[in-house]
Amino acid sequence: MHLFVLFSLLLGNVYADNKTTLFDFRFWTSPERTRIVIDIEPNVRFSINGQKNQVVLKIKNAKLLNRTYKKLFYQDQRIRKTRIKRDKNTLIFTFKTAKNYHIKSYTLKPNNRYRHHRLVVDLMDKKPATIKPRTKSNKQAIKQPSKVKNITKIILIDAGHGGEDSGAVGYRHSKEKHITLKIAKKLAKEINRTRGMKAILTRRGDYYVGLTKRIRIAQASHASLFISIHADSVKRTGARGASVYTLSERGGSTKFARDLEKSQNTVDQFGIIKEALIKEDQYLNKILWGFSRKDRDIQSQKLGFKILKYMSRIGHLHKKTPQKANFVVLKTPLIPSVLVETAFISNPEEEKRLNNSKEQDKIANAIYQGILDYYK
């Protein structure tokens, strides 16, 4: 009886038309932040503030759904416990935290992927720090990657998408973000077993890393190669095969490539602040124009051909030569960079293959063999 009364208190009247419905809660943990995404109705009234080792979120005139309530009690290295209570018409969420964090919140409108408005709350570490700030001295270090004397070849492996950005969704509802991470980890394992090579992953879990930040990770790591792993998707379920893309500042060489650019470069729809256009990043633009890109482009093409050579031995190729597209994530100054579309997740047979661990091993090994061949 007591449990029923408590539940009624928290959920309120789910049939009350004048209340703001909280449709869903999602949590994402990354090395630098914990992100809370709440699906809401428009014009939600909320307040948020940080107190000692806790964050208090108040949403006025709100109601919870049964399925929403069950998702509230998330724990990670930042959120220790979640409490909820109702004060008249206001729902109060208290997140007990490990320490104090920077709090950032904003709302996002619906789009073709998300039908609800969203309230996004970020709990960010006060001393983030795998990437150094853009100081003058750091710029100088980035401008001279070729002069870094290190006999170990650093291979930056980028698992596409992550967190709110699920990437393409397969015929059987597989998510690209999970597949790319599994293949990336398998590739990293092979590289790290190789003398004179070291793999660095842009992400190690299910969280989103900004496109331009992926570039900065490569720069800060003094990477000698940048490989971004993805899985294609189109409306036609019969499309199949792997392909490799290199950077074209002018845009995609085919309509298919141009359509792919739009899907890969647009990130604001996933609960992230808009960063789709690299032109908005003056810092990276300056570097790009300061370097000779010709050699990078030649080397990227060479790497692309090598990877396709070995991908052709384990499956069908969608394109037999490297294609060109204006992917933000490939704009890594002076670093040969390729984006590998491993297969079509929209094809039921290829989706099945992409979810098979042994097939993932084969894909990772094919990319690995292409890397070794490139360095011969």
Coordinates of C-alpha atoms in Angstrom, one line a residue:
M1 CA 0.0 0.0 0.0
H2 CA 2.8 2.4 0.9
L3 CA 4.6 1.6 -2.3
F4 CA 1.5 2.4 -4.3
V5 CA 1.0 5.7 -2.6
L6 CA 4.7 6.6 -3.2
F7 CA 4.4 5.7 -6.9
S8 CA 1.2 7.7 -7.3
L9 CA 2.9 10.7 -5.7
L10 CA 5.9 10.5 -8.1
L11 CA 4.0 9.7 -11.3
G12 CA 1.2 12.1 -10.7
N13 CA -1.8 12.0 -13.0
V14 CA -0.6 10.7 -16.3
Y15 CA -3.8 11.7 -17.9
A16 CA -3.6 15.3 -16.9
D17 CA -3.4 17.3 -20.1
N18 CA -1.9 20.4 -18.5
K19 CA 1.2 18.7 -17.3
T20 CA 4.6 18.5 -19.1
T21 CA 5.4 14.8 -19.9
L22 CA 8.9 13.6 -19.4
F23 CA 8.9 10.8 -22.0
D24 CA 12.3 9.3 -21.6
F25 CA 15.7 9.6 -19.7
R26 CA 19.0 8.6 -21.3
F27 CA 22.5 8.7 -19.7
W28 CA 25.9 8.7 -21.4
T29 CA 29.2 8.4 -19.6
S30 CA 32.5 9.6 -21.3
P31 CA 35.9 10.2 -19.8
E32 CA 35.1 14.0 -19.5
R33 CA 31.4 14.2 -18.8
T34 CA 28.1 12.5 -17.9
R35 CA 25.3 13.5 -20.2
I36 CA 21.6 13.4 -19.2
V37 CA 19.1 13.6 -22.0
I38 CA 15.4 14.0 -21.2
D39 CA 12.7 13.8 -23.9
I40 CA 10.2 16.5 -23.0
E41 CA 7.3 18.6 -24.4
P42 CA 7.9 22.1 -25.7
N43 CA 8.2 25.1 -23.4
V44 CA 9.3 23.1 -20.4
R45 CA 10.1 25.2 -17.3
F46 CA 13.1 24.0 -15.4
S47 CA 15.9 25.2 -13.2
I48 CA 19.2 23.5 -12.3
N49 CA 21.9 24.2 -9.9
G50 CA 24.9 22.6 -8.3
Q51 CA 25.4 22.3 -4.6
K52 CA 28.0 20.5 -2.5
N53 CA 28.3 17.1 -4.2
Q54 CA 24.9 17.2 -5.7
V55 CA 23.0 18.5 -8.7
V56 CA 19.4 19.6 -8.3
L57 CA 17.1 19.7 -11.3
K58 CA 13.6 21.1 -10.9
I59 CA 10.9 20.7 -13.6
K60 CA 7.7 22.5 -13.1
N61 CA 4.3 21.0 -13.7
A62 CA 5.8 17.7 -14.8
K63 CA 4.7 14.1 -14.9
L64 CA 6.6 10.9 -15.3
L65 CA 5.7 7.8 -17.2
N66 CA 6.1 4.3 -15.8
R67 CA 8.8 3.4 -18.3
T68 CA 10.6 6.7 -17.6
Y69 CA 10.7 6.2 -13.9
K70 CA 12.5 2.9 -14.3
K71 CA 15.4 4.6 -16.2
L72 CA 16.1 7.3 -13.6
F73 CA 18.4 5.5 -11.2
Y74 CA 21.6 5.6 -13.2
Q75 CA 25.0 5.3 -11.6
D76 CA 28.5 5.9 -12.9
Q77 CA 31.8 7.5 -11.6
R78 CA 30.0 10.9 -11.3
I79 CA 26.4 10.1 -10.3
R80 CA 26.3 8.0 -7.1
K81 CA 22.6 8.1 -6.4
T82 CA 19.4 9.7 -7.7
R83 CA 16.5 10.8 -5.6
I84 CA 13.2 12.2 -6.8
K85 CA 10.3 13.9 -5.0
R86 CA 7.4 16.1 -5.8
D87 CA 6.8 19.5 -4.3
K88 CA 3.3 20.4 -5.3
N89 CA 3.5 20.6 -9.1
T90 CA 7.3 20.5 -9.3
L91 CA 9.3 17.4 -9.8
I92 CA 12.7 17.6 -8.1
F93 CA 15.6 15.3 -9.2
T94 CA 18.6 15.3 -6.9
F95 CA 21.7 13.6 -8.3
K96 CA 24.2 12.8 -5.6
T97 CA 27.6 13.2 -7.2
A98 CA 31.2 12.1 -6.4
K99 CA 32.3 15.7 -6.4
N100 CA 31.4 19.1 -7.8
Y101 CA 31.2 19.5 -11.6
H102 CA 30.6 22.2 -14.2
I103 CA 27.0 22.0 -15.2
K104 CA 25.8 22.9 -18.7
S105 CA 22.2 22.6 -19.9
Y106 CA 20.3 23.4 -23.1
T107 CA 17.2 22.4 -25.0
L108 CA 17.0 21.0 -28.5
K109 CA 14.1 20.9 -31.0
P110 CA 12.8 17.7 -32.7
N111 CA 14.3 16.6 -36.0
N112 CA 14.1 13.7 -38.4
R113 CA 15.7 11.4 -35.8
Y114 CA 14.2 12.6 -32.6
R115 CA 10.4 13.4 -32.4
H116 CA 10.5 15.0 -29.0
H117 CA 12.1 18.2 -27.7
R118 CA 15.1 17.4 -25.5
L119 CA 16.6 18.8 -22.4
V120 CA 20.3 18.1 -22.2
V121 CA 22.3 18.3 -19.0
D122 CA 26.1 17.8 -18.9
L123 CA 28.1 17.2 -15.8
M124 CA 31.6 18.0 -16.8
D125 CA 34.9 17.4 -15.0
K126 CA 36.4 20.7 -13.9
K127 CA 39.9 19.6 -15.0
P128 CA 39.3 17.8 -18.3
A129 CA 42.2 16.5 -19.7
T130 CA 43.4 14.5 -22.4
I131 CA 43.5 17.4 -24.8
K132 CA 45.6 20.4 -24.1
P133 CA 44.2 23.9 -24.4
R134 CA 44.9 25.9 -27.6
T135 CA 47.8 27.8 -26.3
K136 CA 50.4 29.3 -28.6
S137 CA 53.0 26.7 -27.6
N138 CA 50.5 23.9 -28.3
K139 CA 49.7 25.3 -31.8
Q140 CA 53.4 25.3 -32.5
A141 CA 53.6 21.6 -31.5
I142 CA 50.7 20.8 -33.7
K143 CA 52.2 22.6 -36.6
Q144 CA 55.2 20.3 -36.6
P145 CA 54.0 16.7 -36.3
S146 CA 56.5 15.5 -38.8
K147 CA 59.4 16.6 -36.6
V148 CA 58.3 14.5 -33.6
K149 CA 61.0 11.9 -33.2
N150 CA 59.2 8.7 -32.2
I151 CA 60.1 5.3 -33.6
T152 CA 56.6 4.1 -32.6
K153 CA 54.0 4.6 -35.3
I154 CA 50.8 6.0 -33.7
I155 CA 47.6 4.8 -35.4
L156 CA 44.5 6.8 -34.5
I157 CA 41.4 4.5 -34.7
D158 CA 38.1 6.4 -34.7
A159 CA 35.0 4.3 -34.0
G160 CA 32.2 6.3 -35.7
H161 CA 29.3 7.8 -33.8
G162 CA 28.5 6.9 -30.1
G163 CA 26.2 8.0 -27.4
E164 CA 23.1 9.8 -28.6
D165 CA 24.5 9.5 -32.1
S166 CA 23.6 5.9 -32.9
G167 CA 24.7 6.2 -36.5
A168 CA 22.9 4.1 -39.1
V169 CA 20.3 1.6 -37.8
G170 CA 20.2 -1.8 -39.5
Y171 CA 17.3 -3.8 -41.0
R172 CA 17.2 -5.8 -37.8
H173 CA 17.7 -2.6 -35.6
S174 CA 21.5 -3.0 -35.0
K175 CA 23.2 0.3 -34.3
E176 CA 26.2 1.3 -36.2
K177 CA 27.9 2.9 -33.1
H178 CA 28.2 -0.5 -31.4
I179 CA 29.6 -2.3 -34.4
T180 CA 32.2 0.3 -35.2
L181 CA 33.4 0.3 -31.6
K182 CA 33.8 -3.5 -31.6
I183 CA 35.7 -3.5 -34.9
A184 CA 37.9 -0.6 -33.7
K185 CA 38.8 -2.4 -30.5
K186 CA 39.7 -5.5 -32.4
L187 CA 41.9 -3.5 -34.8
A188 CA 43.6 -1.7 -31.9
K189 CA 44.4 -5.1 -30.3
E190 CA 46.1 -6.3 -33.5
I191 CA 48.1 -3.1 -33.8
N192 CA 49.2 -3.1 -30.2
R193 CA 50.6 -6.6 -30.6
T194 CA 52.8 -5.3 -33.4
R195 CA 56.3 -4.1 -32.5
G196 CA 56.8 -0.4 -33.4
M197 CA 53.1 0.4 -33.5
K198 CA 50.6 1.8 -31.1
A199 CA 46.8 2.2 -31.5
I200 CA 44.9 5.0 -29.8
L201 CA 41.1 5.0 -29.8
T202 CA 39.0 8.2 -30.1
R203 CA 36.4 6.5 -27.8
R204 CA 36.4 3.4 -25.7
G205 CA 32.7 3.3 -24.8
D206 CA 29.2 4.3 -25.8
Y207 CA 29.6 8.1 -25.7
Y208 CA 29.9 10.8 -28.3
V209 CA 33.1 12.6 -29.2
G210 CA 32.8 15.7 -31.3
L211 CA 34.1 15.6 -34.8
T212 CA 36.7 18.3 -34.5
K213 CA 37.8 16.9 -31.2
R214 CA 38.6 13.6 -32.9
I215 CA 40.9 15.6 -35.1
R216 CA 42.6 17.2 -32.1
I217 CA 43.1 13.8 -30.4
A218 CA 45.0 12.7 -33.5
Q219 CA 47.1 15.9 -33.4
A220 CA 47.8 15.7 -29.7
S221 CA 48.8 12.0 -30.1
H222 CA 51.2 12.8 -33.0
A223 CA 49.3 10.1 -35.0
S224 CA 50.9 9.0 -38.2
L225 CA 47.6 7.5 -39.6
F226 CA 43.9 8.3 -39.0
I227 CA 41.3 5.6 -39.7
S228 CA 37.6 6.2 -39.1
I229 CA 35.4 3.1 -39.1
H230 CA 31.8 3.2 -40.2
A231 CA 29.0 1.1 -41.7
D232 CA 27.0 2.3 -44.7
S233 CA 23.2 2.6 -44.9
V234 CA 20.8 3.3 -47.8
K235 CA 17.1 2.8 -48.4
R236 CA 17.8 0.0 -50.9
T237 CA 18.4 -3.2 -48.9
G238 CA 20.3 -4.8 -51.8
A239 CA 23.3 -2.4 -51.6
R240 CA 26.4 -4.2 -50.4
G241 CA 30.1 -4.1 -50.0
A242 CA 32.9 -2.1 -48.4
S243 CA 34.3 1.2 -49.5
V244 CA 37.0 3.6 -48.5
Y245 CA 36.8 7.4 -48.6
T246 CA 39.5 10.1 -48.5
L247 CA 39.1 13.8 -48.1
S248 CA 37.9 16.1 -50.8
E249 CA 37.7 19.8 -49.8
R250 CA 35.4 20.3 -52.8
G251 CA 32.9 17.8 -51.7
G252 CA 31.9 14.3 -52.7
S253 CA 32.9 12.9 -56.1
T254 CA 29.5 11.2 -56.5
K255 CA 25.9 11.9 -55.4
F256 CA 26.2 8.9 -53.0
A257 CA 29.3 10.4 -51.4
R258 CA 27.6 13.8 -51.1
D259 CA 24.6 12.2 -49.4
L260 CA 26.9 10.4 -47.1
E261 CA 28.7 13.6 -46.2
K262 CA 25.5 15.1 -44.9
S263 CA 24.7 12.2 -42.7
Q264 CA 28.3 12.0 -41.2
N265 CA 28.9 15.7 -40.8
T266 CA 25.7 16.7 -39.1
V267 CA 25.9 16.2 -35.4
D268 CA 23.7 18.8 -33.8
Q269 CA 20.6 16.5 -34.1
F270 CA 22.1 14.0 -31.6
G271 CA 22.1 16.2 -28.5
I272 CA 25.4 17.9 -29.3
I273 CA 26.0 21.6 -29.9
K274 CA 26.2 22.2 -33.7
E275 CA 29.7 21.7 -35.2
A276 CA 28.8 20.4 -38.6
L277 CA 30.9 22.9 -40.5
I278 CA 34.7 22.8 -40.1
K279 CA 34.7 26.4 -41.5
E280 CA 33.4 27.5 -38.1
D281 CA 36.6 26.3 -36.5
Q282 CA 39.1 29.0 -37.3
Y283 CA 41.9 27.2 -35.5
L284 CA 41.7 24.1 -37.6
N285 CA 41.1 26.1 -40.8
K286 CA 44.3 28.0 -40.2
I287 CA 46.3 24.8 -39.8
L288 CA 44.7 23.3 -42.9
W289 CA 45.7 26.2 -45.1
G290 CA 49.1 26.5 -43.5
F291 CA 50.1 23.0 -44.6
S292 CA 50.7 21.4 -47.9
R293 CA 47.8 19.0 -48.2
K294 CA 49.0 17.4 -51.4
D295 CA 51.3 14.8 -49.8
R296 CA 48.6 14.0 -47.2
D297 CA 46.1 13.4 -50.0
I298 CA 48.5 11.2 -52.0
Q299 CA 49.3 9.1 -48.9
S300 CA 45.6 8.8 -48.0
Q301 CA 44.9 7.5 -51.4
K302 CA 47.7 5.0 -51.1
L303 CA 46.4 3.8 -47.7
G304 CA 42.9 3.6 -49.1
F305 CA 44.0 1.3 -52.0
K306 CA 46.0 -0.9 -49.6
I307 CA 43.0 -1.4 -47.3
L308 CA 40.6 -2.1 -50.2
K309 CA 43.1 -4.7 -51.5
Y310 CA 42.6 -6.8 -48.3
M311 CA 38.9 -6.0 -47.8
S312 CA 38.3 -7.5 -51.3
R313 CA 39.7 -10.8 -50.0
I314 CA 37.1 -11.2 -47.3
G315 CA 34.0 -9.8 -49.0
H316 CA 32.4 -7.7 -51.8
L317 CA 33.6 -4.2 -52.5
H318 CA 31.0 -1.5 -53.1
K319 CA 33.7 0.6 -54.8
K320 CA 37.0 -0.8 -56.0
T321 CA 38.9 2.5 -55.7
P322 CA 39.0 5.1 -52.8
Q323 CA 36.2 7.6 -53.1
K324 CA 36.4 11.3 -52.2
A325 CA 34.1 13.1 -49.8
N326 CA 34.3 16.2 -47.6
F327 CA 34.1 14.5 -44.2
V328 CA 34.9 16.7 -41.3
V329 CA 36.6 13.9 -39.4
L330 CA 39.1 13.4 -42.2
K331 CA 40.4 17.0 -42.0
T332 CA 43.5 16.0 -40.1
P333 CA 46.3 18.2 -41.2
L334 CA 49.3 16.4 -42.6
I335 CA 48.0 13.0 -41.4
P336 CA 47.0 10.4 -44.0
S337 CA 43.3 9.8 -43.2
V338 CA 40.7 7.4 -44.5
L339 CA 37.1 6.6 -43.6
V340 CA 36.3 2.9 -44.0
E341 CA 32.7 1.9 -44.7
T342 CA 33.0 -1.7 -43.7
A343 CA 29.7 -2.9 -45.2
F344 CA 26.0 -1.9 -45.5
I345 CA 24.2 -2.3 -42.2
S346 CA 21.0 -1.7 -44.2
N347 CA 21.5 -5.0 -46.0
P348 CA 20.1 -7.8 -43.9
E349 CA 22.9 -10.3 -44.8
E350 CA 25.6 -7.7 -44.3
E351 CA 24.1 -6.6 -41.0
K352 CA 24.2 -10.2 -39.8
R353 CA 27.8 -10.4 -40.8
L354 CA 28.7 -7.1 -39.1
N355 CA 27.3 -8.5 -35.8
N356 CA 29.3 -11.7 -36.1
S357 CA 32.4 -11.6 -33.9
K358 CA 34.4 -13.8 -36.3
E359 CA 33.5 -11.5 -39.3
Q360 CA 34.4 -8.5 -37.2
D361 CA 37.8 -10.1 -36.7
K362 CA 38.2 -10.5 -40.5
I363 CA 37.3 -6.9 -41.1
A364 CA 39.7 -5.7 -38.4
N365 CA 42.5 -7.9 -39.8
A366 CA 41.9 -6.7 -43.4
I367 CA 42.3 -3.1 -42.3
Y368 CA 45.4 -4.1 -40.2
Q369 CA 47.0 -5.9 -43.2
G370 CA 46.3 -2.8 -45.3
I371 CA 48.2 -0.7 -42.7
L372 CA 51.1 -3.1 -42.7
D373 CA 51.2 -3.1 -46.5
Y374 CA 51.1 0.7 -46.5
Y375 CA 54.3 0.9 -44.4
K376 CA 56.3 -1.5 -46.5

